[in-house]
Coordinates of C-alpha atoms in Angstrom, one line a residue:
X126 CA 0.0 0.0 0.0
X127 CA 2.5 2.4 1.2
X128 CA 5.4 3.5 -1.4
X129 CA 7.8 1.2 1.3
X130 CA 9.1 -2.3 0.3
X131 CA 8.3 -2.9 4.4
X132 CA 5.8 -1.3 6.7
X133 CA 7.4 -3.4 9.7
X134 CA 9.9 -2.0 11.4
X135 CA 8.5 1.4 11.0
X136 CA 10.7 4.5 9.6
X137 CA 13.0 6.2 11.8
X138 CA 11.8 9.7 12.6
X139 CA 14.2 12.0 10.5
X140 CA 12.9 9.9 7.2
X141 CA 9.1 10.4 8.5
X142 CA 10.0 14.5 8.6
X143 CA 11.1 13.5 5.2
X144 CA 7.5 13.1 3.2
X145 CA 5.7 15.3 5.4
X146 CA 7.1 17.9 8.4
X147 CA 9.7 20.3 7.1
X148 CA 11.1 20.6 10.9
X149 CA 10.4 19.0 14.2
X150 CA 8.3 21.4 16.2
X151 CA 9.4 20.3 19.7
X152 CA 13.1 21.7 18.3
X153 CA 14.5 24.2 20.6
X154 CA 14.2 27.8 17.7
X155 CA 17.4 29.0 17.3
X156 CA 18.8 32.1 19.3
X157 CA 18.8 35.6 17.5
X158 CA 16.2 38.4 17.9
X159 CA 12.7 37.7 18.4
X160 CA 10.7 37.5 15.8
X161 CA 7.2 37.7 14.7
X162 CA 5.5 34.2 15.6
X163 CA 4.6 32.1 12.5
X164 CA 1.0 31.9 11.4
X165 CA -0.3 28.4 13.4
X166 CA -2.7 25.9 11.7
X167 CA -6.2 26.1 11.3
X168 CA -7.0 25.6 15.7
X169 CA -9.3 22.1 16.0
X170 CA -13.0 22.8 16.1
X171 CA -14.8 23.9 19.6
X172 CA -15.1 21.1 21.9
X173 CA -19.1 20.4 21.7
X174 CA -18.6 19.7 17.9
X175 CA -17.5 16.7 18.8
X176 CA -16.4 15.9 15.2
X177 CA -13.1 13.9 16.5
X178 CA -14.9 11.0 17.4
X179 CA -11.8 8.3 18.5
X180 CA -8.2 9.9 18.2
X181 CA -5.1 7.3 18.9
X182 CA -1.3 6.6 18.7
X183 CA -0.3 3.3 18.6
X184 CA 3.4 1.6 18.9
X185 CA 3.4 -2.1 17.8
X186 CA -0.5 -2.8 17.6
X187 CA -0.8 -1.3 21.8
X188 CA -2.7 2.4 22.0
X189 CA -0.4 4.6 23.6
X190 CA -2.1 7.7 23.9
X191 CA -5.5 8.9 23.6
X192 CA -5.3 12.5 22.5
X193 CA -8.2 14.7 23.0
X194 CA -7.5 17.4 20.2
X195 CA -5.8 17.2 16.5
X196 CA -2.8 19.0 18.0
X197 CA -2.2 16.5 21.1
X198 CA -2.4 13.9 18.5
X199 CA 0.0 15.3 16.3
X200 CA 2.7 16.2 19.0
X201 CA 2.5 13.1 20.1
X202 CA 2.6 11.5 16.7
X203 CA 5.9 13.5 16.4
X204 CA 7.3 12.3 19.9
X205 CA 6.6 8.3 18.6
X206 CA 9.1 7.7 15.7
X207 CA 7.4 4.3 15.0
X208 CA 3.9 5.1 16.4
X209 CA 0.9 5.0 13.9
X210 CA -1.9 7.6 14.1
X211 CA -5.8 6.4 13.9
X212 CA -7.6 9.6 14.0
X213 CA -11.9 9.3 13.2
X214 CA -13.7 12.4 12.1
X215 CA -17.4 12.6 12.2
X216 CA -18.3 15.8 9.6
X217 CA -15.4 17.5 10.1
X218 CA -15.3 21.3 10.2
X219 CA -13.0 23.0 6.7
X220 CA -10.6 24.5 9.6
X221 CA -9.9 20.4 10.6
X222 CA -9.1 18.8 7.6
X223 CA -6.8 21.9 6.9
X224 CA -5.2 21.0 9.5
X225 CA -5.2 17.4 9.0
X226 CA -3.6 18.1 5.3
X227 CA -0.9 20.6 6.8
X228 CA 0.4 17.7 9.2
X229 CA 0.4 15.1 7.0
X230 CA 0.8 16.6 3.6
X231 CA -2.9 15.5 2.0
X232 CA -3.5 16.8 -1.6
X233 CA -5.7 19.5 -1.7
X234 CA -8.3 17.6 -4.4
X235 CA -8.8 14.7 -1.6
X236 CA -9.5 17.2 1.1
X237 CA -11.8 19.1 -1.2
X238 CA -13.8 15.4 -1.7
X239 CA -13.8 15.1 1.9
X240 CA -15.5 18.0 2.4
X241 CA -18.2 18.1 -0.3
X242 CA -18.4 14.3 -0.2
X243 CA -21.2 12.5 -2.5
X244 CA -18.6 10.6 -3.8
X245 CA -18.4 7.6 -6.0
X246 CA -16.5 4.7 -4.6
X247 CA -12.5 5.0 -5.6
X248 CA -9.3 4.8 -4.5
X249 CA -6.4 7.2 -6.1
X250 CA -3.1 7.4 -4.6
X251 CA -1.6 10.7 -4.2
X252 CA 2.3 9.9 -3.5
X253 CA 2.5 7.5 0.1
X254 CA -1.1 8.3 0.2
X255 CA -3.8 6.4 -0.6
X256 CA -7.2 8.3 -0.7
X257 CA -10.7 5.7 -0.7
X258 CA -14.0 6.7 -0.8
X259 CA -16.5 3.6 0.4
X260 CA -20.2 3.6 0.5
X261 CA -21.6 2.2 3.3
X262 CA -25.2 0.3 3.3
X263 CA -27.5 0.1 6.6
X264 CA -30.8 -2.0 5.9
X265 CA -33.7 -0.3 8.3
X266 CA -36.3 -3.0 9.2
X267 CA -39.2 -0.7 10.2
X268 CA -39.1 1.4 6.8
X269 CA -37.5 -1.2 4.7
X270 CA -35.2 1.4 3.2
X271 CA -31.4 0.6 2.2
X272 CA -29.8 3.8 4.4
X273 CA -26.7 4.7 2.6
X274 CA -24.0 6.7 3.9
X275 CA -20.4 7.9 3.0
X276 CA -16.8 7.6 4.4
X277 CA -13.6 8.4 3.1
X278 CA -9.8 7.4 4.3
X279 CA -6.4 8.5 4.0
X280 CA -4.1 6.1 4.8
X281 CA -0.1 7.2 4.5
X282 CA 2.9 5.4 6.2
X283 CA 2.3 6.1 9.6
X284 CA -1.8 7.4 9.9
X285 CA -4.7 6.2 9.0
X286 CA -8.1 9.3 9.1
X287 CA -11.5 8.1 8.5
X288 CA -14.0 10.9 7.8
X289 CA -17.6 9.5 8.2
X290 CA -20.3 11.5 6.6
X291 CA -23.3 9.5 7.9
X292 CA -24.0 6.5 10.7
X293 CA -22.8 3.8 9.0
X294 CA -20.4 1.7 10.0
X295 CA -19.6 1.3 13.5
X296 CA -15.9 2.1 12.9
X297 CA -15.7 2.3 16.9
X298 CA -16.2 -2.0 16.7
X299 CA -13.7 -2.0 13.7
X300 CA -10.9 -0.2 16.2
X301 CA -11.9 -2.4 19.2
X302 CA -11.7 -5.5 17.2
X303 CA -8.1 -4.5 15.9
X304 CA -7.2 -3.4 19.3
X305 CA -8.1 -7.1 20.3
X306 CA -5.0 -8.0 17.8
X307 CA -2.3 -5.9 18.4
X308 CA -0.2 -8.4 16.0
X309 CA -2.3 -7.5 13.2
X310 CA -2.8 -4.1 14.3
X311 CA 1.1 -3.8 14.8
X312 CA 1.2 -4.0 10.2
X313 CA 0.4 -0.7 9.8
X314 CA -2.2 1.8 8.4
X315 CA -2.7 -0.7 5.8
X316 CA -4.4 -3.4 8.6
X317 CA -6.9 -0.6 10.0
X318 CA -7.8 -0.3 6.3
X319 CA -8.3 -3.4 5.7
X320 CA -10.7 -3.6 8.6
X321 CA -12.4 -1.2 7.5
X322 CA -12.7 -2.4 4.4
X323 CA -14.3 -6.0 6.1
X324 CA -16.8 -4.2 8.1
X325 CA -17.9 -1.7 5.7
X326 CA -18.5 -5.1 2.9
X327 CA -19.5 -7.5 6.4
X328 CA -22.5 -4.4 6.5
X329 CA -23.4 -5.2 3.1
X330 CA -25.0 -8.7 4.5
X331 CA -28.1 -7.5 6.2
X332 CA -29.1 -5.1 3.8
X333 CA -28.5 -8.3 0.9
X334 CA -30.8 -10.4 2.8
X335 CA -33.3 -8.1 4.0
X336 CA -33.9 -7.1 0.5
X337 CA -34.2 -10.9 -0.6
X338 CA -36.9 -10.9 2.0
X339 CA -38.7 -7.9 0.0
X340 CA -38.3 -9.3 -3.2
X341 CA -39.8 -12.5 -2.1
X342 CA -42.8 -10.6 -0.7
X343 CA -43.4 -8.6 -3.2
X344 CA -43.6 -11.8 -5.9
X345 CA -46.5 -12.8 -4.1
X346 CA -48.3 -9.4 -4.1
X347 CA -47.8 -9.6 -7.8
X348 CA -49.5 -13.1 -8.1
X349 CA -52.1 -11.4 -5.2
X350 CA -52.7 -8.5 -7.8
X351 CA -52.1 -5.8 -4.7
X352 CA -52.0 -2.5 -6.3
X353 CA -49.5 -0.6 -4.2
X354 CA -47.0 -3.7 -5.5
X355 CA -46.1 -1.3 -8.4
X356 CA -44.8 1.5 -6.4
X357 CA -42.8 -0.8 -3.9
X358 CA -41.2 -2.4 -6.9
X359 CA -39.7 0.8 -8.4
X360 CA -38.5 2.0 -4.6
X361 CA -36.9 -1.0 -4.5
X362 CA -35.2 -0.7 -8.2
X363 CA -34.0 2.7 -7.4
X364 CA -32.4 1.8 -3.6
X365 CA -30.5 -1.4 -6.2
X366 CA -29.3 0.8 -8.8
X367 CA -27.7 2.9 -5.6
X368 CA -26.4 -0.7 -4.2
X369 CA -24.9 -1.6 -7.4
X370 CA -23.1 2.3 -7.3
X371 CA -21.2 1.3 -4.1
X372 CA -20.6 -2.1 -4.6
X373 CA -19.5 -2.6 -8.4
X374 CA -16.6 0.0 -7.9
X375 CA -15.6 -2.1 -5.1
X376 CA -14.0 -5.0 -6.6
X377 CA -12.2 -3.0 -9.3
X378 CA -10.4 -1.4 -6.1
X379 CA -9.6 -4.6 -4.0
X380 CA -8.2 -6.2 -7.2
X381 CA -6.4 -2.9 -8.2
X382 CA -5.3 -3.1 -4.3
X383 CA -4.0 -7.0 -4.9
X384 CA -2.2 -6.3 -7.8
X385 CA 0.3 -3.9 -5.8
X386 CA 0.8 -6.9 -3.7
X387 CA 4.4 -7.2 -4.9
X388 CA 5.2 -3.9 -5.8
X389 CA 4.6 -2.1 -2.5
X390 CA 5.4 -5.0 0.0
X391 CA 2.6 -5.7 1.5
X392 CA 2.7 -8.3 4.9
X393 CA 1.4 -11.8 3.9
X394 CA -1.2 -11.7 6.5
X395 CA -2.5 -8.7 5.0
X396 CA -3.0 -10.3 1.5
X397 CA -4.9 -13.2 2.7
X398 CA -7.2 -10.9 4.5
X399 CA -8.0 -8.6 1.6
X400 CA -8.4 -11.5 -0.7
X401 CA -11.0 -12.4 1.5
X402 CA -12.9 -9.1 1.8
X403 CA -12.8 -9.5 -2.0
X404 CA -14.8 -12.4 -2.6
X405 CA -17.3 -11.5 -0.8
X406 CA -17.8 -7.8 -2.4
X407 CA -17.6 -10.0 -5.6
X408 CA -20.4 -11.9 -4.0
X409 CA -22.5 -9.3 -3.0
X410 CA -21.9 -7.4 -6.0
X411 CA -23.5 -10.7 -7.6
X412 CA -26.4 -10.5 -5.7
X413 CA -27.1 -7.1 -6.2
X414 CA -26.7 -7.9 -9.9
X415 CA -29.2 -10.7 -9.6
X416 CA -31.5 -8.4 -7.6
X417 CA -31.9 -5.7 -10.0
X418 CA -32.2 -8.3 -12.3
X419 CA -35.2 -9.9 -10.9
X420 CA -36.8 -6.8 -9.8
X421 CA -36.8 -5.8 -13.9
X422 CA -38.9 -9.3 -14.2
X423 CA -41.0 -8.9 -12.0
X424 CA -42.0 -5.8 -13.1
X425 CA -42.2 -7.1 -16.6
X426 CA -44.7 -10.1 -15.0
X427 CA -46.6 -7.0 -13.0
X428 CA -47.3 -5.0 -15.8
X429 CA -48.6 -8.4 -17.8
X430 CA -51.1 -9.6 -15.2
X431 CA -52.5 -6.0 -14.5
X432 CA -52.3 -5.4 -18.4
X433 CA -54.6 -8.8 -18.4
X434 CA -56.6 -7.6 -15.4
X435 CA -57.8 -5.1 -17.0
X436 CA -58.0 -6.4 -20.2
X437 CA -60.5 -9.1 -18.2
X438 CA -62.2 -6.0 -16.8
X439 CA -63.3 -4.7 -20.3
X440 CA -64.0 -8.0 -21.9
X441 CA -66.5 -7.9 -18.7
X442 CA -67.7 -4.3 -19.1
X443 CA -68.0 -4.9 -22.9
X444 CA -70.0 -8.0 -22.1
X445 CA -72.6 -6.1 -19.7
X446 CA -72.6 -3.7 -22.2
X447 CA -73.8 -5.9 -24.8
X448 CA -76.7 -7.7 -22.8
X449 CA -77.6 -4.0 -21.8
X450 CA -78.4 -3.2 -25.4
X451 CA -80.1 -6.6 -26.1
X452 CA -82.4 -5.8 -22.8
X453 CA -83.0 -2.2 -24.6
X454 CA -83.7 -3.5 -28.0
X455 CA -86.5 -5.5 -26.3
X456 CA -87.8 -2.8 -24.6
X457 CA -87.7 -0.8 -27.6
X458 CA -89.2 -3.4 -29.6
X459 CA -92.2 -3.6 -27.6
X460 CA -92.6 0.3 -26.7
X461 CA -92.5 0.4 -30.7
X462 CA -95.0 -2.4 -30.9
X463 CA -97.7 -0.9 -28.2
X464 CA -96.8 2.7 -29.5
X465 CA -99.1 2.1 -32.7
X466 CA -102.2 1.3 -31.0
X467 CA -102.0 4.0 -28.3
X468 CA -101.2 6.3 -30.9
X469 CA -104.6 5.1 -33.0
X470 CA -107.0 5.2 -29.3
X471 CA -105.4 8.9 -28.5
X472 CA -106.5 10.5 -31.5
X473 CA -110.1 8.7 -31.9
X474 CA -110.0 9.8 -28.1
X475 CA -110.0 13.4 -28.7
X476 CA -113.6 15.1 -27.8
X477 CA -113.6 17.0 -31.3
X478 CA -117.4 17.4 -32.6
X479 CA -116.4 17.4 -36.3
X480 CA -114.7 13.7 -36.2
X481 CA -116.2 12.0 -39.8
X482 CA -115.0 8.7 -38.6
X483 CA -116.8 9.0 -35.4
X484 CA -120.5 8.4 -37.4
X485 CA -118.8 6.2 -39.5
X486 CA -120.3 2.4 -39.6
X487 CA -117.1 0.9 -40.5
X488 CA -115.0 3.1 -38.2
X489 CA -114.4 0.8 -35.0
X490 CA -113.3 -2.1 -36.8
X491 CA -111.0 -0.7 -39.1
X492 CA -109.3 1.5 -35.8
X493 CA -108.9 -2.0 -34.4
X494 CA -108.1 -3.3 -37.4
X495 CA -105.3 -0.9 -38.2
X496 CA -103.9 -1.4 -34.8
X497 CA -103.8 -5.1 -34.7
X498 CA -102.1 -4.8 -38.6
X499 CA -99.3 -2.5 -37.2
X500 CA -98.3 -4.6 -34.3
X501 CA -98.4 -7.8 -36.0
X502 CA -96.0 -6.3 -38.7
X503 CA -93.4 -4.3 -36.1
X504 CA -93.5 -7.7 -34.3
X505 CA -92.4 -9.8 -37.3
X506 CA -89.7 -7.0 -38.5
X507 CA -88.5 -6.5 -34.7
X508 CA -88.0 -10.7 -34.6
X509 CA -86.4 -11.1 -38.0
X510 CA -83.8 -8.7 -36.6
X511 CA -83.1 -10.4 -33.3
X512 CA -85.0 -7.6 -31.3
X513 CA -87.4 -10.1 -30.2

């Protein structure tokens, strides 16, 4: 990791002053006049900020000091000549990481992506030190939501700073855990990271199988025909497409990371541990694959049975439709048929004096003649046309 053949036994001091501190600050100055005092660094934020969450120095894999500020930590990083420096930021104020890059000589583009974060996953190297942005996944049971959250580390030859933007992980159990093993701990920066690297792909677990559990409810609220299924389906595409963003980069950077094995030295140990972490990001990245995969079928096989729902719902609407016009033609045929005859008895049923068919002999039985021929003729015209 480091630009060293060999992390262990750590540099001497003077070549550690070398890469990143022009002049030891505990050095007596030099007698002459006095002069104007030199501009200090950026001062650590106020003490109920509380963004230094954990701050450490460690000599062979055993914490040493537990600094309260950045400058304790870094006067007593310059007092340990093989001591290591974990530092972890929570949202750190500009002022901090200034500081942070003015003691340890951190380019001013990784800084500037540790401040805005929303970050894709990398890792670039910048000199001894390697920059890695990780995205961090927290499955919450009562929304079932995929929580996603950001952190970025600088590891050089003798510190390791993780800068958290967000809850996820627990980089508190990650230190206590490598405390546990001061023999691994006692490798370097490039153990922490590693660790880190574990727990942050370890989180990935309950998020992979609480989202199997989703995916398996939600195939049988398709079959079910639940309606809201739809909407879960594409919340549950979009939180995938945002798994797949922070675990595809992932195994491009552990095997970039195992293909330096030889060139920068790294401890045995250390390979076999990273090798690890990276089949199961290749695993989970699977998953995720398969996920997003089988969320785009099922929302293929949604769209098809509501598509056929309704298509069942207008064959049925179509059908009432149908018999609702053969029940009207019925009733039409018959209002048509009994029309003729009322028609006939309303006008011979008008009180008008001058009515000629009124005296007429013949007038009665031709009325009721007429009638009786009308109906009998709709009737057979209404029947030949199904009406009837």
């Amino acid at each position: 990791m480091s630009e060293r053949p060999d992390r262990r036994p750590s540099p001497s001091a003077a070549k550690r002053a070398s890469w990143r501190r022009p002049a030891s600050p505990a050095a007596a100055p030099p007698p002459g006049p006095p002069t104007s005092p030199q501009p200090a660094p950026p001062s650590p934020a106020p003490p109920n900020h509380r963004s230094v969450i954990d701050s450490a120095v460690y000599r062979d894999g055993r914490r040493i000091a537990s600094p309260t500020t950045l400058a304790d930590t870094f006067r007593r990083l310059r007092e340990e000549p093989d001591g290591m420096a974990w530092i972890g930021l929570h949202r750190p104020t500009e002022p901090e990481l200034h500081s942070l890059a003015a003691e340890f000589n951190l380019h001013e583009l990784a800084v500037e992506d540790a401040l805005e974060a929303h970050q894709r996953p990398k890792l670039e190297r910048y000199g001894d030190t390697l920059f890695v942005v990780l995205r961090a996944a927290r499955y919450l049971d009562a929304q079932e939501e995929v929580e996603f959250s950001e952190l970025h580390v600088f590891v050089g030859p003798d510190f390791l700073i993780t800068v958290r933007h967000g809850g996820a992980p627990d980089l508190s159990t990650v230190r206590h855990r490598m405390e546990q093993t001061p023999e691994l701990l006692s490798l370097g920066p490039e153990a922490a990271l590693y660790a880190i690297l574990d727990a942050v792909v370890d989180g990935y677990a309950p998020v992979v199988e609480g989202v199997q559990t989703d995916i398996d409810e939600i195939e049988t609220e398709v079959f079910r025909g639940d309606p809201a299924v739809s909407r879960r389906i594409y919340e549950l595409s979009r939180e995938m497409v945002e798994f797949q963003r922070a675990t595809r980069p992932l195994v491009g950077m552990l095997h970039g990371l195992m293909a330096g094995f030889a060139k920068y030295g790294t401890d045995e140990e250390l390979q076999r541990y990273l090798r690890d972490v990276a089949d199961h990001v290749t695993h989970t990245s699977e998953r995720v694959d398969g996920f997003r995969q089988a969320l785009t079928e099922i929302l293929t096989v949604n769209a098809t049975l509501v598509s056929q729902q309704q298509n069942a719902e207008m064959r049925a609407l179509a059908e009432a439709g149908f018999e609702q016009n053969e029940e009207i033609k019925k009733v039409s045929s018959w209002a048509a048929i009994l029309f003729a005859p009322t028609l006939v008895g309303t006008i011979y049923g008008m009180n008008f004096e001058s009515m000629p068919e009124l005296g007429w002999r013949f007038g009665y039985p031709l009325a009721i003649g007429l009638m009786g021929m009308v109906c009998i003729s709709l009737y057979v015209i209404f029947k030949r046309r199904d009406w009837l």
